[in-house]
CSV table of C-alpha atoms and ligand atoms in Angstrom, one decimal:
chain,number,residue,atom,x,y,z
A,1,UNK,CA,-6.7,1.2,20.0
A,2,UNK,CA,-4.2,3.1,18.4
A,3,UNK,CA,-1.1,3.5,21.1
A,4,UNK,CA,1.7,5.8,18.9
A,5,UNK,CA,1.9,8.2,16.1
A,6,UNK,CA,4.0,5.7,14.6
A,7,UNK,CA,0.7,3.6,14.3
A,8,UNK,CA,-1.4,6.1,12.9
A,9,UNK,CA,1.0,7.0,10.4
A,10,UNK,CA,0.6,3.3,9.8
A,11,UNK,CA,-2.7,3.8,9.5
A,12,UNK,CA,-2.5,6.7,7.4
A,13,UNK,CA,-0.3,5.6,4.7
A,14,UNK,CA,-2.4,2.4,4.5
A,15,UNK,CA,-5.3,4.3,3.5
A,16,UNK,CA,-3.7,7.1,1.7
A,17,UNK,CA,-4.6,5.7,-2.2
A,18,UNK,CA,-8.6,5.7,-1.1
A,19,UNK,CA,-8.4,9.9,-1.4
A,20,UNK,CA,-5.6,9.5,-4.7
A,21,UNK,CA,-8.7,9.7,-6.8
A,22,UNK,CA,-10.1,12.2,-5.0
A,23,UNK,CA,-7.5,14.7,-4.6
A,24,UNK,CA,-7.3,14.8,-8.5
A,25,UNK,CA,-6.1,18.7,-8.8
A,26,UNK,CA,-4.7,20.1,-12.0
A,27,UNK,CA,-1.3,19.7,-11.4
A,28,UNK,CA,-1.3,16.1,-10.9
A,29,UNK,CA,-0.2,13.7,-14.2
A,30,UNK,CA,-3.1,12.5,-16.1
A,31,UNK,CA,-3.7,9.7,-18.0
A,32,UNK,CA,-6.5,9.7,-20.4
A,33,UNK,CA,-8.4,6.9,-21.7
A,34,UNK,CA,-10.8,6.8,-24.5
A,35,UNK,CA,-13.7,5.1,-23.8
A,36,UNK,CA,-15.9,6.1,-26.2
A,37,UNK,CA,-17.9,2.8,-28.1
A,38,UNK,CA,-15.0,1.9,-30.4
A,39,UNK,CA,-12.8,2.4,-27.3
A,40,UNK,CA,-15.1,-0.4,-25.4
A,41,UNK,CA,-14.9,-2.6,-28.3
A,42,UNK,CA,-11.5,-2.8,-29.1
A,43,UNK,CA,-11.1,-3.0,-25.3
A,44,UNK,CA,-10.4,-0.3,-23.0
A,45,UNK,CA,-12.1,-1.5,-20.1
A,46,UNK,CA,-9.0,-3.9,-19.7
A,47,UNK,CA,-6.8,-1.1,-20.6
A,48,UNK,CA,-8.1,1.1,-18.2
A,49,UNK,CA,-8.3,-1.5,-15.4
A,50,UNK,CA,-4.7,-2.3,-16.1
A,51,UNK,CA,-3.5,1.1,-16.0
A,52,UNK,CA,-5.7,1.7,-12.9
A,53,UNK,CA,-3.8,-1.3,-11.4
A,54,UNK,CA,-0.4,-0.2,-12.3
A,55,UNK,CA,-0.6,3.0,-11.0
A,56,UNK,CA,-1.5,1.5,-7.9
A,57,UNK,CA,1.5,-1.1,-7.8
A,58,UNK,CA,4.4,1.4,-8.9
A,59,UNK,CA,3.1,3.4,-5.8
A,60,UNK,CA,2.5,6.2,-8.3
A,61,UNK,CA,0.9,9.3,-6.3
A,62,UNK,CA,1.2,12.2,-8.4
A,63,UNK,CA,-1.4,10.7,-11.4
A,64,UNK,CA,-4.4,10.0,-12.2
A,65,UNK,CA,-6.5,8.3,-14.6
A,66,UNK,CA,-9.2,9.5,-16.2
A,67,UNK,CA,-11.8,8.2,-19.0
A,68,UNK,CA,-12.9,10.2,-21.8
A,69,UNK,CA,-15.1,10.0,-24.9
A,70,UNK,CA,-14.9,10.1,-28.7
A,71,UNK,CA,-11.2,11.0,-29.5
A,72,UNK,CA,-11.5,10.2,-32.9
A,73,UNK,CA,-9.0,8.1,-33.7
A,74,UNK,CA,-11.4,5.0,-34.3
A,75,UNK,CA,-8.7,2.9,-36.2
A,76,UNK,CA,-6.1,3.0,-33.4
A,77,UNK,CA,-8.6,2.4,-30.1
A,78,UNK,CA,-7.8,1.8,-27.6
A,79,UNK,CA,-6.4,5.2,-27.5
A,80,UNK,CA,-4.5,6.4,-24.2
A,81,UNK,CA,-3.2,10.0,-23.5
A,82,UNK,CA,-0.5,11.1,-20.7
A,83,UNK,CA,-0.7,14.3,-19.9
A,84,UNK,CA,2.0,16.1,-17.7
A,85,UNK,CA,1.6,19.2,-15.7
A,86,UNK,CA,2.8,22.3,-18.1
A,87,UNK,CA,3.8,19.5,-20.8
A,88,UNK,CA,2.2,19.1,-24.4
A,89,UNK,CA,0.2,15.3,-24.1
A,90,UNK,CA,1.4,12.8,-25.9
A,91,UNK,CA,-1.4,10.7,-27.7
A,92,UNK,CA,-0.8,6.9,-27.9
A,93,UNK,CA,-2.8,4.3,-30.2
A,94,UNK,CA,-3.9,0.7,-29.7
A,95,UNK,CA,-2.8,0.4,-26.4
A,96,UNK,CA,-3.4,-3.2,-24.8
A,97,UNK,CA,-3.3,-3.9,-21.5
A,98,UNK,CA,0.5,-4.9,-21.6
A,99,UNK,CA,1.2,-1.7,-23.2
A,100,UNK,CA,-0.9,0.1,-20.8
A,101,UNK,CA,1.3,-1.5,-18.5
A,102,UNK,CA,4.6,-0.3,-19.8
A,103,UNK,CA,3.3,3.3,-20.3
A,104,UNK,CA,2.8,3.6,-16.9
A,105,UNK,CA,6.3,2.0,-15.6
A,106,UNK,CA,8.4,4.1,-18.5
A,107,UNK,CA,6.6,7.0,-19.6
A,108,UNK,CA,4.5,8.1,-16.4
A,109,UNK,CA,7.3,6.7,-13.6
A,110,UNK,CA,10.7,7.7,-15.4
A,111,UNK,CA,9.6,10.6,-18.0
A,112,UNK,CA,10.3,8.7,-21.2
A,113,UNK,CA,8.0,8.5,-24.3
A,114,UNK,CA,7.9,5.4,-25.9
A,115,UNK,CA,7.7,6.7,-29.5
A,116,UNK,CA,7.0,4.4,-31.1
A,117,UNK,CA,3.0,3.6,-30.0
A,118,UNK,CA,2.9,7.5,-30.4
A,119,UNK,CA,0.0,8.2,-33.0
A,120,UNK,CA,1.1,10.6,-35.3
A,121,UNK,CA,-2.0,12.9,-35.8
B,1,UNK,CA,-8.6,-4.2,-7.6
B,2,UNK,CA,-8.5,-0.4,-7.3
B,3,UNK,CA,-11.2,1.8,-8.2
B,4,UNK,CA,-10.9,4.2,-10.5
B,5,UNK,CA,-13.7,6.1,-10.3
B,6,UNK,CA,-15.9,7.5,-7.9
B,7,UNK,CA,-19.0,8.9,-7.2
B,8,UNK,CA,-19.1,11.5,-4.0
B,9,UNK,CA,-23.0,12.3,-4.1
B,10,UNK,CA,-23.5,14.8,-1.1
B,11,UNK,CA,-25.2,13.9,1.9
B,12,UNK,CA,-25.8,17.3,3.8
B,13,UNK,CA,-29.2,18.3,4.9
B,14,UNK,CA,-29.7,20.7,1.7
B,15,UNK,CA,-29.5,18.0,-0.8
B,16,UNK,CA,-31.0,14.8,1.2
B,17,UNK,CA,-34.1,17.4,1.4
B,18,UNK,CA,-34.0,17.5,-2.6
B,19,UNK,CA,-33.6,14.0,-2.7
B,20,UNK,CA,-29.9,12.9,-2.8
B,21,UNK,CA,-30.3,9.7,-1.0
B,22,UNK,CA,-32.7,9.0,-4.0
B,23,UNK,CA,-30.2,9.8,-6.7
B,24,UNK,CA,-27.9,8.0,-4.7
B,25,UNK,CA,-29.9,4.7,-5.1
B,26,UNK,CA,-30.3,5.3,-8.6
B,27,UNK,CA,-26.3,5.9,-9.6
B,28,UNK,CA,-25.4,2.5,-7.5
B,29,UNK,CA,-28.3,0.4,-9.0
B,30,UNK,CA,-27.1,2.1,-12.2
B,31,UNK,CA,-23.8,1.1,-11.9
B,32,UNK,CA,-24.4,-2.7,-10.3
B,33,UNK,CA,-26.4,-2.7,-13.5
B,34,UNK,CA,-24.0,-2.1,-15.9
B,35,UNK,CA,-21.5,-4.5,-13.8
B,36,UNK,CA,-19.1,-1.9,-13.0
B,37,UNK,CA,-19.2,-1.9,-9.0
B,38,UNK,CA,-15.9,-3.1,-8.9
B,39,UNK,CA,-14.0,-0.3,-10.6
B,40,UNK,CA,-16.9,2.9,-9.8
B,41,UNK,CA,-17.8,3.5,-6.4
B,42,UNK,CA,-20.8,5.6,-5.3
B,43,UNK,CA,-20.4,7.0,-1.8
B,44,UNK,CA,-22.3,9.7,0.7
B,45,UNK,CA,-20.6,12.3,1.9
B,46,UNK,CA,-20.9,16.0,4.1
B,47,UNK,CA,-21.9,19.2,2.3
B,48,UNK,CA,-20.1,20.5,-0.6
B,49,UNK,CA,-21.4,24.1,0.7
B,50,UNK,CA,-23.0,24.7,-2.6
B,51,UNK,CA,-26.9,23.2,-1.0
B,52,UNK,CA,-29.2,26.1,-3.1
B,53,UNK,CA,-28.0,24.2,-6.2
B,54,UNK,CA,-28.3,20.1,-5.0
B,55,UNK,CA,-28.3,17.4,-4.8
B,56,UNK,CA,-24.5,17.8,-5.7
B,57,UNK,CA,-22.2,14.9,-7.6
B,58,UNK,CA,-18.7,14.9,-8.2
B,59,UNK,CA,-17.1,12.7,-10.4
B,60,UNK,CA,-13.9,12.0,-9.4
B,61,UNK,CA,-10.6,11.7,-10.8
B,62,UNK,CA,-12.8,13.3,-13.4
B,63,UNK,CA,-13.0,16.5,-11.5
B,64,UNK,CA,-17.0,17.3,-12.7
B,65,UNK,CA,-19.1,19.1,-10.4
B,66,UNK,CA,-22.8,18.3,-11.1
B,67,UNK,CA,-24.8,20.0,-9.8
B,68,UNK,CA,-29.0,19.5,-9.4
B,69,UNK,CA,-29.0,15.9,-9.9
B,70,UNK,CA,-32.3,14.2,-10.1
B,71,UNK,CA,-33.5,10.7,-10.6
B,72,UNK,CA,-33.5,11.3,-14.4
B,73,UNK,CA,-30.0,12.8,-14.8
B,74,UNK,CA,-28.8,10.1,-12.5
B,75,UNK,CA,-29.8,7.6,-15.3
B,76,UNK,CA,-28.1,9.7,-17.4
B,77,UNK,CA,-24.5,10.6,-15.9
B,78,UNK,CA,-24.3,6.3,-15.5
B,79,UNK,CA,-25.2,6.0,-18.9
B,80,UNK,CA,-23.1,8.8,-20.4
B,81,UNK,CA,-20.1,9.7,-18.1
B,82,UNK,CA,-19.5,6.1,-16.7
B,83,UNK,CA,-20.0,4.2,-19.3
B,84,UNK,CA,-18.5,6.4,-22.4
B,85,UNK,CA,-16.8,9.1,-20.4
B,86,UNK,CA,-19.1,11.9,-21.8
B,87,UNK,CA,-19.8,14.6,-19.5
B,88,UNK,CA,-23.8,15.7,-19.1
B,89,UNK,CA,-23.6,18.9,-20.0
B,90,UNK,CA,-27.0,20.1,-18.8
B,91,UNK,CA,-26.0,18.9,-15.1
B,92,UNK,CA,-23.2,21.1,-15.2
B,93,UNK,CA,-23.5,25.0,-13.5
B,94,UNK,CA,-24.1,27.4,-15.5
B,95,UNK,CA,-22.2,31.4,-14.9
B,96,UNK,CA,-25.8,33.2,-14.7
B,97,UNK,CA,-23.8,36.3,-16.1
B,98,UNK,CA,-21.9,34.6,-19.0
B,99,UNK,CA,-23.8,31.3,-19.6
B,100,UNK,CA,-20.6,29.2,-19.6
B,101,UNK,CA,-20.7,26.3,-18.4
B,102,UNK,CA,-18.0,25.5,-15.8
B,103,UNK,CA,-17.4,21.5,-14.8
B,104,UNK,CA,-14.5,21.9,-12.3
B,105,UNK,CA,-16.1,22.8,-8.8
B,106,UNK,CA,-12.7,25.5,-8.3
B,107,UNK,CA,-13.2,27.5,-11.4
B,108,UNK,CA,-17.4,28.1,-10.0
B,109,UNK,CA,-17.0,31.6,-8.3
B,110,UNK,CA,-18.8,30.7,-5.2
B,111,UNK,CA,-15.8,28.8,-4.5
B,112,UNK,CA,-13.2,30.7,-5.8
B,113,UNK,CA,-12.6,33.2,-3.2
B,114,UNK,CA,-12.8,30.9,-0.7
B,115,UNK,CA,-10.3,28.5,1.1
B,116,UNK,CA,-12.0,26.0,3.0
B,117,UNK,CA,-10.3,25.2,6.3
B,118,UNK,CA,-12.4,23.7,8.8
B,119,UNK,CA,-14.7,22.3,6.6
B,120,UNK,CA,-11.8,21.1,4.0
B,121,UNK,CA,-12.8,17.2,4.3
B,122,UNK,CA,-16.4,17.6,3.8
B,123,UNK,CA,-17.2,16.9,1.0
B,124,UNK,CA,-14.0,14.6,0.4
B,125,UNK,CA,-14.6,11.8,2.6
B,126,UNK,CA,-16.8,9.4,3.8
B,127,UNK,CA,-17.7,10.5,7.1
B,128,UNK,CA,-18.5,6.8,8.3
B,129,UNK,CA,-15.3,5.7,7.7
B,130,UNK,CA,-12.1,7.2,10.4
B,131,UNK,CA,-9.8,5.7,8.2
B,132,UNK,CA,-10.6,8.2,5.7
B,133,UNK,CA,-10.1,11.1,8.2
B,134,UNK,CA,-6.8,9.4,8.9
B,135,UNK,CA,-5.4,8.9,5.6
B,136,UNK,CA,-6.1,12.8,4.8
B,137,UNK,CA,-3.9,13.5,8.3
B,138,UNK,CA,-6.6,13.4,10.8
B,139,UNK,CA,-5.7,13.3,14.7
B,140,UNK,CA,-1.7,13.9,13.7
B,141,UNK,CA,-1.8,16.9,15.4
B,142,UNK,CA,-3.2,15.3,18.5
B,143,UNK,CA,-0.9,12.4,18.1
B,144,UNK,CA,2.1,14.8,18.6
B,145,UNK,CA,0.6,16.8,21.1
B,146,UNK,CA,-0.4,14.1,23.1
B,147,UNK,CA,3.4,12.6,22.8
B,148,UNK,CA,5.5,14.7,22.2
B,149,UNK,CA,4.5,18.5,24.0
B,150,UNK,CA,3.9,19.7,27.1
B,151,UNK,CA,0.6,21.2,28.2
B,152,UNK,CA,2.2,24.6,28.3
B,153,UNK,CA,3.8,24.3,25.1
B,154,UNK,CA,0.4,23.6,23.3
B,155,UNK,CA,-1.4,26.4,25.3
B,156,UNK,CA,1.3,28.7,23.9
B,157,UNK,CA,1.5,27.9,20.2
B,158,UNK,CA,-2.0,27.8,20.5
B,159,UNK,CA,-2.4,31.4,22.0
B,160,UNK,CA,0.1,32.6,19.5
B,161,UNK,CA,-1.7,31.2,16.4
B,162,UNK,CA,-4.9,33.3,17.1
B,163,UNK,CA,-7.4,30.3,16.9
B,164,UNK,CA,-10.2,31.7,18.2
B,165,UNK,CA,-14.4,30.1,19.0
B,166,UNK,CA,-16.4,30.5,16.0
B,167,UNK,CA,-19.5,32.0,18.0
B,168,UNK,CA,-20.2,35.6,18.3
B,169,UNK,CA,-17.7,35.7,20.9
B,170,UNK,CA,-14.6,35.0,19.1
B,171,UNK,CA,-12.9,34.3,22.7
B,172,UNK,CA,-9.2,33.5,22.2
B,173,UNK,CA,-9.0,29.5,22.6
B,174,UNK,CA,-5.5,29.9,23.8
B,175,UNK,CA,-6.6,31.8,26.6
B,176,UNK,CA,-9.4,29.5,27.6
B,177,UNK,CA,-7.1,26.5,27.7
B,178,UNK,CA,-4.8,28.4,29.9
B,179,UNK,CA,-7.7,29.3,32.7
B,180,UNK,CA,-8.9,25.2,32.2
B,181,UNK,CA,-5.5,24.8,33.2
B,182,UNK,CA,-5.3,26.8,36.1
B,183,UNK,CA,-8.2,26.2,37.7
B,184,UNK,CA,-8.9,24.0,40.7
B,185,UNK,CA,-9.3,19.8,40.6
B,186,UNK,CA,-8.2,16.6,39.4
B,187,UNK,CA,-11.2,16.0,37.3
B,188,UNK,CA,-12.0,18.2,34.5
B,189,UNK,CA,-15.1,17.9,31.9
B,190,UNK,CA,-15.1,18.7,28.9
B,191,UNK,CA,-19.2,19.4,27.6
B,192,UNK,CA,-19.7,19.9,23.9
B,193,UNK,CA,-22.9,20.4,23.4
B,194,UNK,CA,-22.5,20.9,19.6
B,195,UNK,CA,-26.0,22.3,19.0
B,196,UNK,CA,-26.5,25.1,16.6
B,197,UNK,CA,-30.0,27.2,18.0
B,198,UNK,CA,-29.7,29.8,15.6
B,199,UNK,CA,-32.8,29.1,13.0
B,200,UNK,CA,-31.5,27.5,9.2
B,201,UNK,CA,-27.8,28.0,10.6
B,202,UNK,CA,-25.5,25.7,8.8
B,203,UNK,CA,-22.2,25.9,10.8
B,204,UNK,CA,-20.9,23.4,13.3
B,205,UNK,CA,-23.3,20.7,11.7
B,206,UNK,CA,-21.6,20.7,8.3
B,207,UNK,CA,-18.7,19.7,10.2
B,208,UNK,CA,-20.3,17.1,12.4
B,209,UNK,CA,-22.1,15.3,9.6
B,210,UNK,CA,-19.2,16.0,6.6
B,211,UNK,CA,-16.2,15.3,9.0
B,212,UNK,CA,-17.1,14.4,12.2
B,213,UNK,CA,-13.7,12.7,13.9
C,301,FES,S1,-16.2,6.6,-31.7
C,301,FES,FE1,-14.2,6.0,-32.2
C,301,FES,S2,-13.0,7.7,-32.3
C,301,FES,FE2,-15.0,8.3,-31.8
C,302,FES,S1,-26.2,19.8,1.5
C,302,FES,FE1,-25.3,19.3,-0.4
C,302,FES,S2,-24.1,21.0,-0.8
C,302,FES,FE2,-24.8,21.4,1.1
């Protein structure tokens, strides 16, 4: 039984990620990941999972990640795109899981573009 | 491992008659299938308010609102927009008056003028779970009443906010909490008897089924 509003606050932030997804409105950061067949074979399933993860462990609330299809850049799949609120998105190529990993700790937690995995178009 | 996506395939009277818990079955075998039930998640919940054009699914953090799902589409919206993160475009409604297709469930004019405030979880949640209701602020405001106001201070701030029944009536709750008060006994009941009489009304149910806490 729950005795305090200390404990459902408990309770709350405990389950506040399972609505993250859900709560996905416009003005939240998005992080786009292609997944389109070249995507899935150069490995974007363990891209996206590791970005998913991330998120998750930098207590990130304010993004989301999304998958989307063909974004023609076959040569430089996986292909991952951040996209801030009001922002132009910045378009990154042959992101592995690692590098997933670091564009969520610099580039969607402190702001910073890591320029060089930019794809210049 | 977290999910990252997620299926909300509605569960309200309107589309379970057209079949949703059919299409429902058909997006998790889908997805057990393809071996992605850790990271996509298919899950029931209360009515999205839209029932004349069910079953609904929303793809979430995807933000696509389809809408007439069937068996076959459901096939489809695994193959396509799970796996390969292509949107179905025929499952997506259609402006009668301009023929565009609109995917996000806000930019659909039925919703558009509207603010959902009662019925704001349904639709969001899964109903059978209260630690969904609680982790989008369910029973706070009873927590704090409960500990930390008096019975006359939450009579008053409820007077002065205007909440008012939903029936025909529209009595001032404020006021009926005040006469509870007042009268007579150490026992009170409370009776709900949450039954809607009126014939196809699709009130108070929503909210019992949707976001029942
Ligand atoms: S299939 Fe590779 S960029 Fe489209
Ligand atoms: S029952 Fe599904 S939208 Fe109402």
């Amino acid at each position: 039984m729950i005795k305090s509003i200390e404990e459902l606050k408990q309770i709350r932030d405990k389950y506040k990620d399972v609505l993250q997804n859900r709560e996905a409105e416009e003005n939240k950061i998005r992080i786009l990941v292609g997944m389109a067949t070249c995507g899935i074979a150069a490995g974007a399933r363990d891209t996206i999972n590791a970005i998913v993860d991330e998120v998750h462990k930098e207590n990130i609330n304010n993004a989301v990640v999304v998958q989307t299809g063909c974004m023609g850049f076959c040569y430089a799949e996986p292909t991952v795109e951040v996209r801030f609120p009001g922002k132009s998105p910045v378009l990154y190529g042959k992101v592995d899981a690692e590098r997933g990993r670091e564009i969520v700790r610099r580039h969607v937690k402190k702001g910073e573009v890591i320029s060089e995995w930019v794809l210049k178009g | 491992m977290p999910l990252r996506m997620e299926l909300l395939v509605c569960g309200g009277t309107g589309c379970q008659a057209s079949n949703s818990n059919k299409v429902l079955e058909v997006l998790r075998q889908g997805i057990k299938e393809a071996n992605l039930q850790d990271e996509v998640r298919v899950l029931m919940t209360g009515c999205f308010g839209f029932c004349e054009k069910g079953p609904i699914v929303k793809v979430m953090p995807d933000n696509i609102f389809y809408v007439e799902v069937d068996e076959e589409s459901a096939r489809k919206i695994v193959a396509e927009h799970v796996i390969k993160g292509r949107i179905v475009e025929e499952k997506i409604y259609k402006e009668p008056k301009t023929e565009e297709r609109l995917p996000e469930q806000s930019s659909i004019p039925f919703y558009k003028k509207q603010i959902r405030i009662a019925l704001r979880n349904c639709g969001k949640i899964d109903p059978e779970n209260i630690n969904e209701y609680i982790a989008a602020d369910g029973y706070m405001a009873l927590a704090r009443v409960l500990t930390e106001m008096t019975p006359e201070e939450v009579i008053d701030i409820v007077k002065r906010s205007g909440l008012r029944g939903r029936g025909g009536g529209g009595f001032p709750t404020g006021l009926k909490w005040e006469a509870t008060r007042k009268s007579k006994g150490d026992v009170k009941y409370v009776i709900c008897n949450a039954d809607e009489g009126d014939p196809g009304a699709f009130m108070d149910r929503s909210i019992l089924e949707g976001d029942p806490h």
